[in-house]
Short mmCIF file of C-alpha atoms in Angstrom, two decimals:
data_model
loop_
_atom_site.label_atom_id
_atom_site.label_comp_id
_atom_site.label_asym_id
_atom_site.label_seq_id
_atom_site.Cartn_x
_atom_site.Cartn_y
_atom_site.Cartn_z
CA UNK A 26 -106.65 41.01 -187.36
CA UNK A 27 -110.20 42.29 -187.00
CA UNK A 28 -110.70 44.24 -183.80
CA UNK A 29 -114.18 45.08 -182.59
CA UNK A 30 -114.19 47.62 -179.79
CA UNK A 31 -117.24 48.63 -177.82
CA UNK A 32 -119.62 48.18 -180.74
CA UNK A 33 -123.30 48.88 -180.11
CA UNK A 34 -126.22 48.94 -182.48
CA UNK A 35 -129.89 49.79 -181.98
CA UNK A 36 -132.92 49.29 -184.19
CA UNK A 37 -135.57 51.93 -183.52
CA UNK A 38 -134.41 52.35 -179.95
CA UNK A 39 -134.15 48.61 -179.28
CA UNK A 40 -130.62 47.45 -178.46
CA UNK A 41 -129.40 44.76 -180.86
CA UNK A 42 -125.73 44.87 -179.81
CA UNK A 43 -124.33 46.26 -176.58
CA UNK A 44 -120.65 47.00 -176.04
CA UNK A 45 -119.26 44.15 -178.15
CA UNK A 46 -115.52 43.60 -177.81
CA UNK A 47 -113.99 40.87 -179.92
CA UNK A 48 -110.75 40.11 -181.69
CA UNK A 49 -110.45 37.85 -184.72
CA UNK A 50 -106.84 36.99 -185.50
CA UNK A 51 -105.91 35.52 -188.88
CA UNK A 52 -106.01 31.80 -189.45
CA UNK A 53 -108.86 30.83 -187.09
CA UNK A 54 -112.19 29.15 -187.71
CA UNK A 55 -114.54 30.83 -185.28
CA UNK A 56 -118.09 29.70 -184.58
CA UNK A 57 -120.55 32.43 -183.62
CA UNK A 58 -123.47 30.94 -181.73
CA UNK A 59 -126.64 32.34 -180.26
CA UNK A 60 -130.38 31.95 -180.30
CA UNK A 61 -132.58 33.71 -182.87
CA UNK A 62 -132.38 37.47 -182.44
CA UNK A 63 -129.22 37.26 -180.31
CA UNK A 64 -127.35 39.66 -182.64
CA UNK A 65 -125.20 37.31 -184.75
CA UNK A 66 -126.33 38.66 -188.13
CA UNK A 67 -126.24 42.25 -186.89
CA UNK A 68 -122.66 41.81 -185.69
CA UNK A 69 -121.55 40.37 -189.03
CA UNK A 70 -123.29 43.16 -190.94
CA UNK A 71 -121.63 45.76 -188.73
CA UNK A 72 -118.22 44.22 -189.45
CA UNK A 73 -118.94 44.43 -193.18
CA UNK A 74 -120.15 48.03 -192.89
CA UNK A 75 -123.61 47.09 -194.12
CA UNK A 76 -125.14 48.69 -191.03
CA UNK A 77 -124.19 51.88 -189.20
CA UNK A 78 -123.08 51.34 -185.57
CA UNK A 79 -121.36 53.07 -182.69
CA UNK A 80 -117.93 51.93 -181.56
CA UNK A 81 -114.95 50.91 -183.64
CA UNK A 82 -114.19 48.04 -185.98
CA UNK A 83 -110.75 47.88 -187.57
CA UNK A 84 -109.00 45.57 -189.98
CA UNK A 85 -105.24 45.46 -189.41
CA UNK A 86 -105.60 48.73 -187.51
CA UNK A 87 -107.48 50.51 -190.32
CA UNK A 88 -111.22 51.23 -190.44
CA UNK A 89 -113.08 49.02 -192.91
CA UNK A 90 -113.77 51.07 -196.04
CA UNK A 91 -113.99 50.54 -199.79
CA UNK A 92 -110.18 50.48 -199.85
CA UNK A 93 -109.85 47.30 -197.79
CA UNK A 94 -113.33 45.73 -197.99
CA UNK A 95 -112.03 43.22 -200.55
CA UNK A 96 -110.21 41.52 -197.66
CA UNK A 97 -113.64 40.49 -196.34
CA UNK A 98 -116.05 38.14 -198.05
CA UNK A 99 -119.59 37.30 -197.07
CA UNK A 100 -121.89 34.32 -197.52
CA UNK A 101 -125.47 34.57 -196.34
CA UNK A 102 -128.53 32.37 -196.65
CA UNK A 103 -130.30 35.51 -197.92
CA UNK A 104 -127.85 35.31 -200.89
CA UNK A 105 -126.03 38.24 -202.39
CA UNK A 106 -125.48 37.18 -206.00
CA UNK A 107 -127.29 38.42 -209.14
CA UNK A 108 -130.05 35.84 -209.68
CA UNK A 109 -130.52 36.53 -213.39
CA UNK A 110 -126.89 35.80 -214.19
CA UNK A 111 -124.89 32.59 -214.47
CA UNK A 112 -121.97 31.42 -212.32
CA UNK A 113 -119.69 32.05 -215.31
CA UNK A 114 -120.69 35.75 -215.38
CA UNK A 115 -120.13 35.99 -211.61
CA UNK A 116 -116.71 34.42 -212.07
CA UNK A 117 -115.73 37.09 -214.63
CA UNK A 118 -117.22 39.84 -212.45
CA UNK A 119 -115.34 38.67 -209.36
CA UNK A 120 -112.07 38.37 -211.29
CA UNK A 121 -112.45 42.02 -212.25
CA UNK A 122 -113.38 43.32 -208.81
CA UNK A 123 -111.35 41.09 -206.50
CA UNK A 124 -107.74 40.84 -207.70
CA UNK A 125 -107.01 37.88 -205.40
CA UNK A 126 -109.91 35.80 -206.78
CA UNK A 127 -108.91 32.12 -206.62
CA UNK A 128 -110.04 30.81 -210.00
CA UNK A 129 -108.65 27.29 -209.51
CA UNK A 130 -110.59 26.93 -206.26
CA UNK A 131 -113.75 28.25 -207.92
CA UNK A 132 -113.55 25.74 -210.76
CA UNK A 133 -112.69 22.90 -208.37
CA UNK A 134 -115.61 23.63 -206.02
CA UNK A 135 -118.08 24.13 -208.88
CA UNK A 136 -117.03 20.73 -210.27
CA UNK A 137 -117.12 19.07 -206.86
CA UNK A 138 -120.66 20.26 -206.11
CA UNK A 139 -121.67 19.61 -209.73
CA UNK A 140 -123.09 23.10 -210.21
CA UNK A 141 -123.79 24.18 -213.81
CA UNK A 142 -121.63 27.04 -214.99
CA UNK A 143 -124.02 28.48 -217.60
CA UNK A 144 -127.42 28.28 -215.95
CA UNK A 145 -128.99 31.40 -214.37
CA UNK A 146 -128.83 31.23 -210.58
CA UNK A 147 -132.57 31.85 -210.23
CA UNK A 148 -133.07 28.35 -211.69
CA UNK A 149 -130.89 26.72 -208.99
CA UNK A 150 -132.43 24.90 -206.02
CA UNK A 151 -132.10 26.57 -202.60
CA UNK A 152 -129.34 24.13 -201.66
CA UNK A 153 -127.43 24.88 -204.85
CA UNK A 154 -127.85 28.63 -204.31
CA UNK A 155 -126.37 28.25 -200.83
CA UNK A 156 -123.50 26.23 -202.22
CA UNK A 157 -122.79 28.87 -204.84
CA UNK A 158 -122.98 31.66 -202.27
CA UNK A 159 -120.40 29.88 -200.12
CA UNK A 160 -118.20 29.10 -203.13
CA UNK A 161 -118.12 32.78 -204.09
CA UNK A 162 -117.14 33.78 -200.57
CA UNK A 163 -114.40 31.15 -200.42
CA UNK A 164 -112.97 32.11 -203.81
CA UNK A 165 -112.97 35.89 -203.46
CA UNK A 166 -109.45 35.71 -202.11
CA UNK A 167 -110.44 37.39 -198.85
CA UNK A 168 -108.51 37.05 -195.59
CA UNK A 169 -111.75 37.01 -193.58
CA UNK A 170 -114.69 34.93 -194.70
CA UNK A 171 -117.88 35.81 -192.84
CA UNK A 172 -120.68 33.29 -193.10
CA UNK A 173 -124.19 33.83 -191.78
CA UNK A 174 -126.22 30.61 -191.61
CA UNK A 175 -124.80 29.63 -195.00
CA UNK A 176 -126.21 26.11 -195.03
CA UNK A 177 -129.86 26.84 -194.19
CA UNK A 178 -131.74 24.58 -196.61
CA UNK A 179 -128.91 22.14 -197.34
CA UNK A 180 -129.14 18.49 -196.34
CA UNK A 181 -126.85 17.00 -193.71
CA UNK A 182 -124.64 15.15 -196.23
CA UNK A 183 -124.12 18.30 -198.19
CA UNK A 184 -123.18 20.23 -195.07
CA UNK A 185 -120.78 17.44 -194.04
CA UNK A 186 -119.09 17.67 -197.45
CA UNK A 187 -118.73 21.39 -197.06
CA UNK A 188 -117.06 21.16 -193.65
CA UNK A 189 -114.55 18.69 -195.03
CA UNK A 190 -113.88 20.79 -198.12
CA UNK A 191 -113.50 23.89 -195.99
CA UNK A 192 -110.95 22.26 -193.71
CA UNK A 193 -109.08 20.95 -196.75
CA UNK A 194 -108.83 24.12 -198.79
CA UNK A 195 -108.38 26.94 -196.28
CA UNK A 196 -104.97 28.56 -196.30
CA UNK A 197 -103.29 29.39 -192.95
CA UNK A 198 -103.99 33.12 -193.41
CA UNK A 199 -107.70 32.65 -194.02
CA UNK A 200 -110.11 33.25 -191.14
CA UNK A 201 -113.69 32.03 -191.08
CA UNK A 202 -116.38 33.52 -188.84
CA UNK A 203 -119.30 31.11 -189.07
CA UNK A 204 -122.64 32.03 -187.57
CA UNK A 205 -124.86 28.97 -187.23
CA UNK A 206 -127.35 27.08 -185.07
CA UNK A 207 -125.79 23.73 -185.96
CA UNK A 208 -123.56 23.61 -182.90
CA UNK A 209 -122.95 19.87 -182.79
CA UNK A 210 -122.23 19.65 -186.51
CA UNK A 211 -119.49 22.26 -186.45
CA UNK A 212 -118.00 21.32 -183.08
CA UNK A 213 -115.25 19.20 -184.64
CA UNK A 214 -114.41 21.76 -187.21
CA UNK A 215 -114.14 25.13 -185.43
CA UNK A 216 -111.21 26.25 -183.33
CA UNK A 217 -113.02 28.79 -181.22
CA UNK A 218 -116.56 29.41 -180.06
CA UNK A 219 -118.04 32.84 -179.42
CA UNK A 220 -121.44 32.92 -177.75
CA UNK A 221 -123.73 35.90 -178.07
CA UNK A 222 -126.93 36.50 -176.17
CA UNK A 223 -129.24 39.51 -176.20
CA UNK A 224 -126.62 41.53 -178.04
CA UNK A 225 -123.75 40.79 -175.63
CA UNK A 226 -120.82 38.40 -175.84
CA UNK A 227 -121.45 35.89 -173.06
CA UNK A 228 -118.80 33.32 -173.90
CA UNK A 229 -115.55 33.09 -175.82
CA UNK A 230 -113.41 29.98 -175.64
CA UNK A 231 -111.10 27.94 -177.86
CA UNK A 232 -112.07 24.31 -178.41
CA UNK A 233 -108.68 23.34 -176.99
CA UNK A 234 -109.51 25.07 -173.70
CA UNK A 235 -112.83 23.25 -173.65
CA UNK A 236 -111.15 19.91 -174.23
CA UNK A 237 -108.65 20.62 -171.47
CA UNK A 238 -111.48 21.39 -169.08
CA UNK A 239 -113.21 18.15 -170.08
CA UNK A 240 -116.25 19.82 -171.63
CA UNK A 241 -117.58 19.61 -175.14
CA UNK A 242 -118.98 22.52 -177.13
CA UNK A 243 -122.60 21.63 -176.47
CA UNK A 244 -122.03 21.48 -172.71
CA UNK A 245 -120.27 24.82 -172.85
CA UNK A 246 -123.15 26.42 -174.75
CA UNK A 247 -125.77 24.94 -172.41
CA UNK A 248 -123.81 26.01 -169.35
CA UNK A 249 -123.31 29.54 -170.65
CA UNK A 250 -126.98 29.88 -171.50
CA UNK A 251 -128.00 28.33 -168.16
CA UNK A 252 -129.94 25.73 -170.07
CA UNK A 253 -132.10 23.60 -167.75
CA UNK A 254 -132.36 20.12 -169.20
CA UNK A 255 -135.02 19.10 -166.68
CA UNK A 256 -137.36 21.90 -167.81
CA UNK A 257 -139.02 19.83 -170.54
CA UNK A 258 -139.48 16.80 -168.26
CA UNK A 259 -141.02 18.94 -165.51
CA UNK A 260 -143.34 20.64 -167.97
CA UNK A 261 -144.46 17.31 -169.42
CA UNK A 262 -145.08 15.89 -165.96
CA UNK A 263 -147.13 18.93 -165.09
CA UNK A 264 -149.18 18.67 -168.30
CA UNK A 265 -149.75 14.94 -167.85
CA UNK A 266 -150.64 15.47 -164.20
CA UNK A 267 -153.22 18.10 -165.11
CA UNK A 268 -154.67 15.85 -167.82
CA UNK A 269 -154.91 13.00 -165.25
CA UNK A 270 -156.84 15.24 -162.88
CA UNK A 271 -159.32 16.11 -165.63
CA UNK B 29 -112.44 51.98 -215.68
CA UNK B 30 -112.55 48.23 -216.29
CA UNK B 31 -114.34 47.76 -212.97
CA UNK B 32 -116.93 50.35 -213.96
CA UNK B 33 -117.42 48.66 -217.32
CA UNK B 34 -117.84 45.27 -215.65
CA UNK B 35 -120.66 46.77 -213.53
CA UNK B 36 -122.26 48.06 -216.73
CA UNK B 37 -121.88 44.61 -218.33
CA UNK B 38 -123.54 42.90 -215.36
CA UNK B 39 -126.46 45.34 -215.53
CA UNK B 40 -126.77 44.85 -219.30
CA UNK B 41 -126.51 41.06 -219.16
CA UNK B 42 -129.39 40.94 -216.68
CA UNK B 43 -131.86 42.31 -219.23
CA UNK B 44 -130.42 42.54 -222.74
CA UNK B 45 -131.81 39.22 -224.05
CA UNK B 46 -135.28 39.96 -222.68
CA UNK B 47 -135.17 43.39 -224.30
CA UNK B 48 -134.10 41.96 -227.66
CA UNK B 49 -136.90 39.39 -227.43
CA UNK B 50 -139.31 42.22 -226.68
CA UNK B 51 -138.14 44.13 -229.78
CA UNK B 52 -138.78 41.04 -231.90
CA UNK B 53 -142.29 40.74 -230.45
CA UNK B 54 -142.87 44.45 -231.06
CA UNK B 55 -141.85 44.16 -234.71
CA UNK B 56 -143.97 41.03 -235.26
CA UNK B 57 -147.08 42.41 -233.52
CA UNK B 58 -146.96 45.77 -235.29
CA UNK B 59 -146.21 44.15 -238.65
CA UNK B 60 -149.30 41.97 -238.23
CA UNK B 61 -151.53 44.86 -237.18
CA UNK B 62 -150.34 47.09 -240.02
CA UNK B 63 -150.67 44.22 -242.48
CA UNK B 64 -154.35 43.70 -241.54
CA UNK B 65 -155.10 47.44 -241.63
CA UNK B 66 -153.39 47.91 -244.99
CA UNK B 67 -155.13 44.89 -246.54
CA UNK B 68 -158.47 46.09 -245.26
CA UNK B 69 -157.79 49.58 -246.67
CA UNK B 70 -156.75 48.11 -250.03
CA UNK B 71 -159.91 45.97 -250.09
CA UNK B 72 -162.00 49.08 -249.44
CA UNK B 73 -160.20 50.88 -252.25
CA UNK B 74 -160.84 47.96 -254.61
CA UNK B 75 -164.52 48.10 -253.66
CA UNK B 76 -164.56 51.74 -254.66
CA UNK B 77 -164.95 53.03 -251.11
CA UNK B 78 -161.77 55.12 -251.28
CA UNK B 79 -158.30 54.58 -249.89
CA UNK B 80 -157.42 55.58 -246.33
CA UNK B 81 -154.50 58.01 -246.18
CA UNK B 82 -151.26 57.03 -244.48
CA UNK B 83 -151.81 58.87 -241.20
CA UNK B 84 -155.33 57.43 -240.85
CA UNK B 85 -153.97 53.94 -241.53
CA UNK B 86 -151.26 54.37 -238.88
CA UNK B 87 -153.92 55.41 -236.34
CA UNK B 88 -156.35 52.62 -237.22
CA UNK B 89 -153.63 49.93 -237.09
CA UNK B 90 -153.16 50.65 -233.35
CA UNK B 91 -149.39 50.25 -233.51
CA UNK B 92 -149.19 53.04 -230.92
CA UNK B 93 -150.88 50.69 -228.44
CA UNK B 94 -148.26 47.98 -229.03
CA UNK B 95 -145.56 50.58 -228.53
CA UNK B 96 -147.21 51.67 -225.27
CA UNK B 97 -147.34 48.08 -223.99
CA UNK B 98 -143.66 47.55 -224.86
CA UNK B 99 -142.76 50.85 -223.24
CA UNK B 100 -144.44 49.84 -219.97
CA UNK B 101 -142.88 46.36 -220.14
CA UNK B 102 -139.46 47.91 -220.62
CA UNK B 103 -139.98 50.30 -217.70
CA UNK B 104 -140.93 47.34 -215.49
CA UNK B 105 -138.03 45.19 -216.68
CA UNK B 106 -135.41 47.90 -216.19
CA UNK B 107 -136.83 48.94 -212.80
CA UNK B 108 -136.68 45.35 -211.54
CA UNK B 109 -132.98 45.03 -212.37
CA UNK B 110 -131.01 45.35 -209.17
CA UNK B 111 -134.04 44.93 -206.92
CA UNK B 112 -133.64 42.53 -204.04
CA UNK B 113 -136.20 39.95 -205.08
CA UNK B 114 -134.79 36.54 -204.09
CA UNK B 115 -131.29 37.83 -203.40
CA UNK B 116 -129.83 40.72 -201.41
CA UNK B 117 -127.67 42.09 -204.20
CA UNK B 118 -127.03 45.21 -202.15
CA UNK B 119 -124.68 43.18 -199.95
CA UNK B 120 -122.50 42.51 -202.97
CA UNK B 121 -122.77 46.02 -204.41
CA UNK B 122 -121.71 47.55 -201.09
CA UNK B 123 -118.57 45.42 -201.05
CA UNK B 124 -117.28 46.58 -204.44
CA UNK B 125 -114.62 49.20 -204.98
CA UNK B 126 -117.11 50.89 -207.34
CA UNK B 127 -119.52 52.89 -205.20
CA UNK B 128 -123.26 52.24 -205.29
CA UNK B 129 -123.65 55.80 -206.54
CA UNK B 130 -121.57 54.90 -209.61
CA UNK B 131 -123.61 51.74 -210.07
CA UNK B 132 -126.68 54.00 -210.13
CA UNK B 133 -125.08 56.25 -212.75
CA UNK B 134 -124.16 53.30 -215.00
CA UNK B 135 -127.61 51.81 -214.62
CA UNK B 136 -129.20 55.16 -215.54
CA UNK B 137 -127.05 55.41 -218.67
CA UNK B 138 -127.91 51.85 -219.66
CA UNK B 139 -131.63 52.42 -219.03
CA UNK B 140 -131.66 55.59 -221.12
CA UNK B 141 -129.88 53.71 -223.89
CA UNK B 142 -132.56 50.98 -223.78
CA UNK B 143 -135.37 53.55 -223.99
CA UNK B 144 -133.48 55.20 -226.85
CA UNK B 145 -133.28 51.82 -228.62
CA UNK B 146 -137.01 51.31 -228.17
CA UNK B 147 -137.64 54.74 -229.67
CA UNK B 148 -135.22 53.98 -232.56
CA UNK B 149 -136.81 50.61 -233.32
CA UNK B 150 -140.30 52.13 -233.26
CA UNK B 151 -139.30 55.07 -235.47
CA UNK B 152 -137.59 52.83 -238.04
CA UNK B 153 -140.55 50.48 -237.98
CA UNK B 154 -143.00 53.33 -238.52
CA UNK B 155 -140.88 54.56 -241.43
CA UNK B 156 -140.79 51.01 -242.87
CA UNK B 157 -144.62 50.88 -242.68
CA UNK B 158 -144.80 54.17 -244.52
CA UNK B 159 -142.55 52.81 -247.27
CA UNK B 160 -144.71 49.67 -247.42
CA UNK B 161 -147.79 51.85 -247.82
CA UNK B 162 -146.18 53.67 -250.74
CA UNK B 163 -145.24 50.37 -252.36
CA UNK B 164 -148.74 48.89 -252.07
CA UNK B 165 -150.99 51.86 -252.78
CA UNK B 166 -151.83 53.20 -256.21
CA UNK B 167 -149.09 55.77 -257.04
CA UNK B 168 -151.81 58.15 -258.19
CA UNK B 169 -152.89 58.48 -254.54
CA UNK B 170 -149.42 59.25 -253.13
CA UNK B 171 -146.60 61.69 -253.74
CA UNK B 172 -143.03 62.27 -252.68
CA UNK B 173 -144.41 64.27 -249.75
CA UNK B 174 -146.71 61.53 -248.38
CA UNK B 175 -144.37 60.25 -245.69
CA UNK B 176 -143.17 63.72 -244.80
CA UNK B 177 -146.75 64.95 -244.37
CA UNK B 178 -147.75 61.87 -242.35
CA UNK B 179 -144.96 62.61 -239.87
CA UNK B 180 -146.41 66.11 -239.49
CA UNK B 181 -150.10 65.23 -239.37
CA UNK B 182 -150.15 62.06 -237.27
CA UNK B 183 -149.58 62.83 -233.58
CA UNK B 184 -147.89 59.52 -232.84
CA UNK B 185 -145.53 59.69 -235.82
CA UNK B 186 -144.80 63.35 -235.18
CA UNK B 187 -144.00 62.73 -231.52
CA UNK B 188 -141.65 59.91 -232.53
CA UNK B 189 -139.86 62.02 -235.12
CA UNK B 190 -140.72 65.70 -234.58
CA UNK B 191 -138.84 66.91 -237.72
CA UNK B 192 -138.26 70.66 -237.26
CA UNK B 193 -140.20 71.09 -234.00
CA UNK B 194 -137.33 71.78 -231.62
CA UNK B 195 -139.43 71.80 -228.41
CA UNK B 196 -140.59 68.22 -229.11
CA UNK B 197 -136.99 67.06 -229.66
CA UNK B 198 -135.93 68.60 -226.36
CA UNK B 199 -138.95 67.06 -224.64
CA UNK B 200 -138.09 63.61 -226.04
CA UNK B 201 -134.42 63.84 -225.03
CA UNK B 202 -135.39 64.94 -221.52
CA UNK B 203 -137.90 62.09 -221.30
CA UNK B 204 -135.22 59.54 -222.29
CA UNK B 205 -132.81 60.86 -219.67
CA UNK B 206 -135.37 61.12 -216.92
CA UNK B 207 -136.88 57.69 -217.60
CA UNK B 208 -133.38 56.19 -217.36
CA UNK B 209 -132.72 57.91 -214.04
CA UNK B 210 -136.13 57.00 -212.63
CA UNK B 211 -135.79 53.33 -213.63
CA UNK B 212 -132.40 53.16 -211.89
CA UNK B 213 -133.75 54.96 -208.84
CA UNK B 214 -136.41 52.30 -208.24
CA UNK B 215 -133.96 49.45 -207.38
CA UNK B 216 -131.72 51.91 -205.52
CA UNK B 217 -134.64 52.77 -203.23
CA UNK B 218 -135.90 49.19 -203.05
CA UNK B 219 -132.51 48.03 -201.69
CA UNK B 220 -133.11 50.49 -198.86
CA UNK B 221 -136.60 49.21 -198.16
CA UNK B 222 -138.27 52.20 -199.83
CA UNK B 223 -140.36 52.67 -202.96
CA UNK B 224 -139.12 54.76 -205.88
CA UNK B 225 -142.31 56.24 -207.30
CA UNK B 226 -140.65 58.45 -209.91
CA UNK B 227 -140.64 55.71 -212.56
CA UNK B 228 -144.37 55.19 -212.06
CA UNK B 229 -144.97 58.94 -212.42
CA UNK B 230 -142.71 59.25 -215.47
CA UNK B 231 -144.19 56.19 -217.19
CA UNK B 232 -147.74 57.47 -216.63
CA UNK B 233 -146.76 60.93 -217.81
CA UNK B 234 -145.20 59.55 -220.99
CA UNK B 235 -148.16 57.30 -221.72
CA UNK B 236 -150.68 60.10 -221.37
CA UNK B 237 -148.78 62.96 -223.00
CA UNK B 238 -146.42 61.32 -225.53
CA UNK B 239 -148.63 61.55 -228.65
CA UNK B 240 -149.38 65.21 -229.18
CA UNK B 241 -150.13 67.13 -232.36
CA UNK B 242 -147.67 69.55 -233.91
CA UNK B 243 -147.52 72.91 -232.14
CA UNK B 244 -148.43 71.65 -228.66
CA UNK B 245 -145.79 73.87 -227.12
CA UNK B 246 -147.56 74.18 -223.76
CA UNK B 247 -147.74 70.44 -223.42
CA UNK B 248 -144.06 70.08 -224.35
CA UNK B 249 -143.00 72.71 -221.82
CA UNK B 250 -145.09 71.08 -219.10
CA UNK B 251 -143.45 67.69 -219.71
CA UNK B 252 -140.01 69.30 -219.82
CA UNK B 253 -140.59 70.99 -216.46
CA UNK B 254 -141.94 67.80 -214.88
CA UNK B 255 -139.05 65.74 -216.29
CA UNK B 256 -136.44 68.17 -214.99
CA UNK B 257 -138.14 68.33 -211.59
CA UNK B 258 -138.30 64.53 -211.36
CA UNK B 259 -134.69 64.11 -212.48
CA UNK B 260 -133.53 66.71 -209.95
CA UNK B 261 -135.48 64.93 -207.20
CA UNK B 262 -133.96 61.56 -208.10
CA UNK B 263 -130.41 62.92 -208.27
CA UNK B 264 -130.78 64.80 -205.00
CA UNK B 265 -132.20 61.76 -203.25
CA UNK B 266 -129.50 59.45 -204.58
CA UNK B 267 -126.43 61.61 -204.16
CA UNK B 268 -127.36 63.37 -200.94
CA UNK B 269 -128.76 60.12 -199.56
CA UNK B 270 -125.62 58.11 -200.23
CA UNK B 271 -123.44 60.92 -198.86
CA UNK B 272 -125.50 60.79 -195.65
CA UNK B 273 -125.20 57.00 -195.54
CA UNK B 274 -121.43 57.18 -195.92
CA UNK B 275 -121.22 59.79 -193.16
CA UNK B 276 -123.44 57.66 -190.93
CA UNK B 277 -121.34 54.53 -191.58
#
């Protein structure tokens, strides 16, 4: 279980995260939603220890250090692989550094997405790079797979394939924390939604609870963010009205 | 140890083919330049204008310029390895059981080895040109000492292979070590959003002061001092910096 207790983070005096408390038990697929600059990426980077923060983040009761970092994997649209090297070299590198690397899964996913094994990654398209980034994170053998906008640049069919593959291959002990804007696309696939706004957790609900209350994920997000659907209509009426007067 | 070696392999695989290709280009370009210079010198000799001596031929062939271009290209290539251009490799490096500090050490060792290889290729090539000169020129104009004397008289050849001048050997070894460190420091800083200027300073220093005549002790000592100072700065920045980062995290 990952436990995040009272985590705060500032960039040059500006608060990016404020008093975040969150628990991620094993075996869940959690969606992390929020507008741009809400703190999603910062939170994930704090969990991974890529950024210093105040507060406490533990993994099975232990602080996250080099000793247990292999239990976390990370996929980001910024990419974290070595662009001059091939997938085959990454495979060998990961096998050496991550003892639980799932080679069968790696080969299967590379075949499924028809990615070349011996071509340098810099020559891949953006979509292929994203696919490879996600494949690496899924095959590391980590208990917690943290994904930050992993499909930015992929087409809708490709994303659809990934959601299906993800649901099909995840083991019961594997947890996914998926940060994305594509709320409707992932609504049928996540088990829990965490909403973050201006560096604070403003909503945390399982999809089952939402179903029981007769709401869907989009309604829940809009409600939590106090989204006013009539805002656009009113603005348009105002603009048209002004134009009419001119 | 296997994990450390796999880091070294990843670093090497990122550049080794480009470096080998560069060595091939170096050999071809210098061979061509020396060929033209030698033929021109032989033509002058045939015309009764006298034969250029070996050290003059080495200077006029401009092989030192090709070496300088390759040296700069290698410094750029090695400094780019591990930089976050197109991919945030730091995210992966920070999640390994091998610390980023150790990655820096392995990269420095590899870089120094590459600079050493460049020096070795250039020295062997220069020696091969000397042998070619002996084979082509009238034996009456050469002696068993011709190559030996050329490596004393020509600044470029002497700086490549300083023979019994100990200060130049020490200077060269320090340069190799410091260039390796500086080239590894550049990506280390770049991953932190900073610029590692030491490689620029060391490359410029080497370009300007590498070829020096025999007995330039003051010049050798100056380069030694600057190399040691730069290496100390790089090591302090890397090791103290990462200790601070770990404490902060």
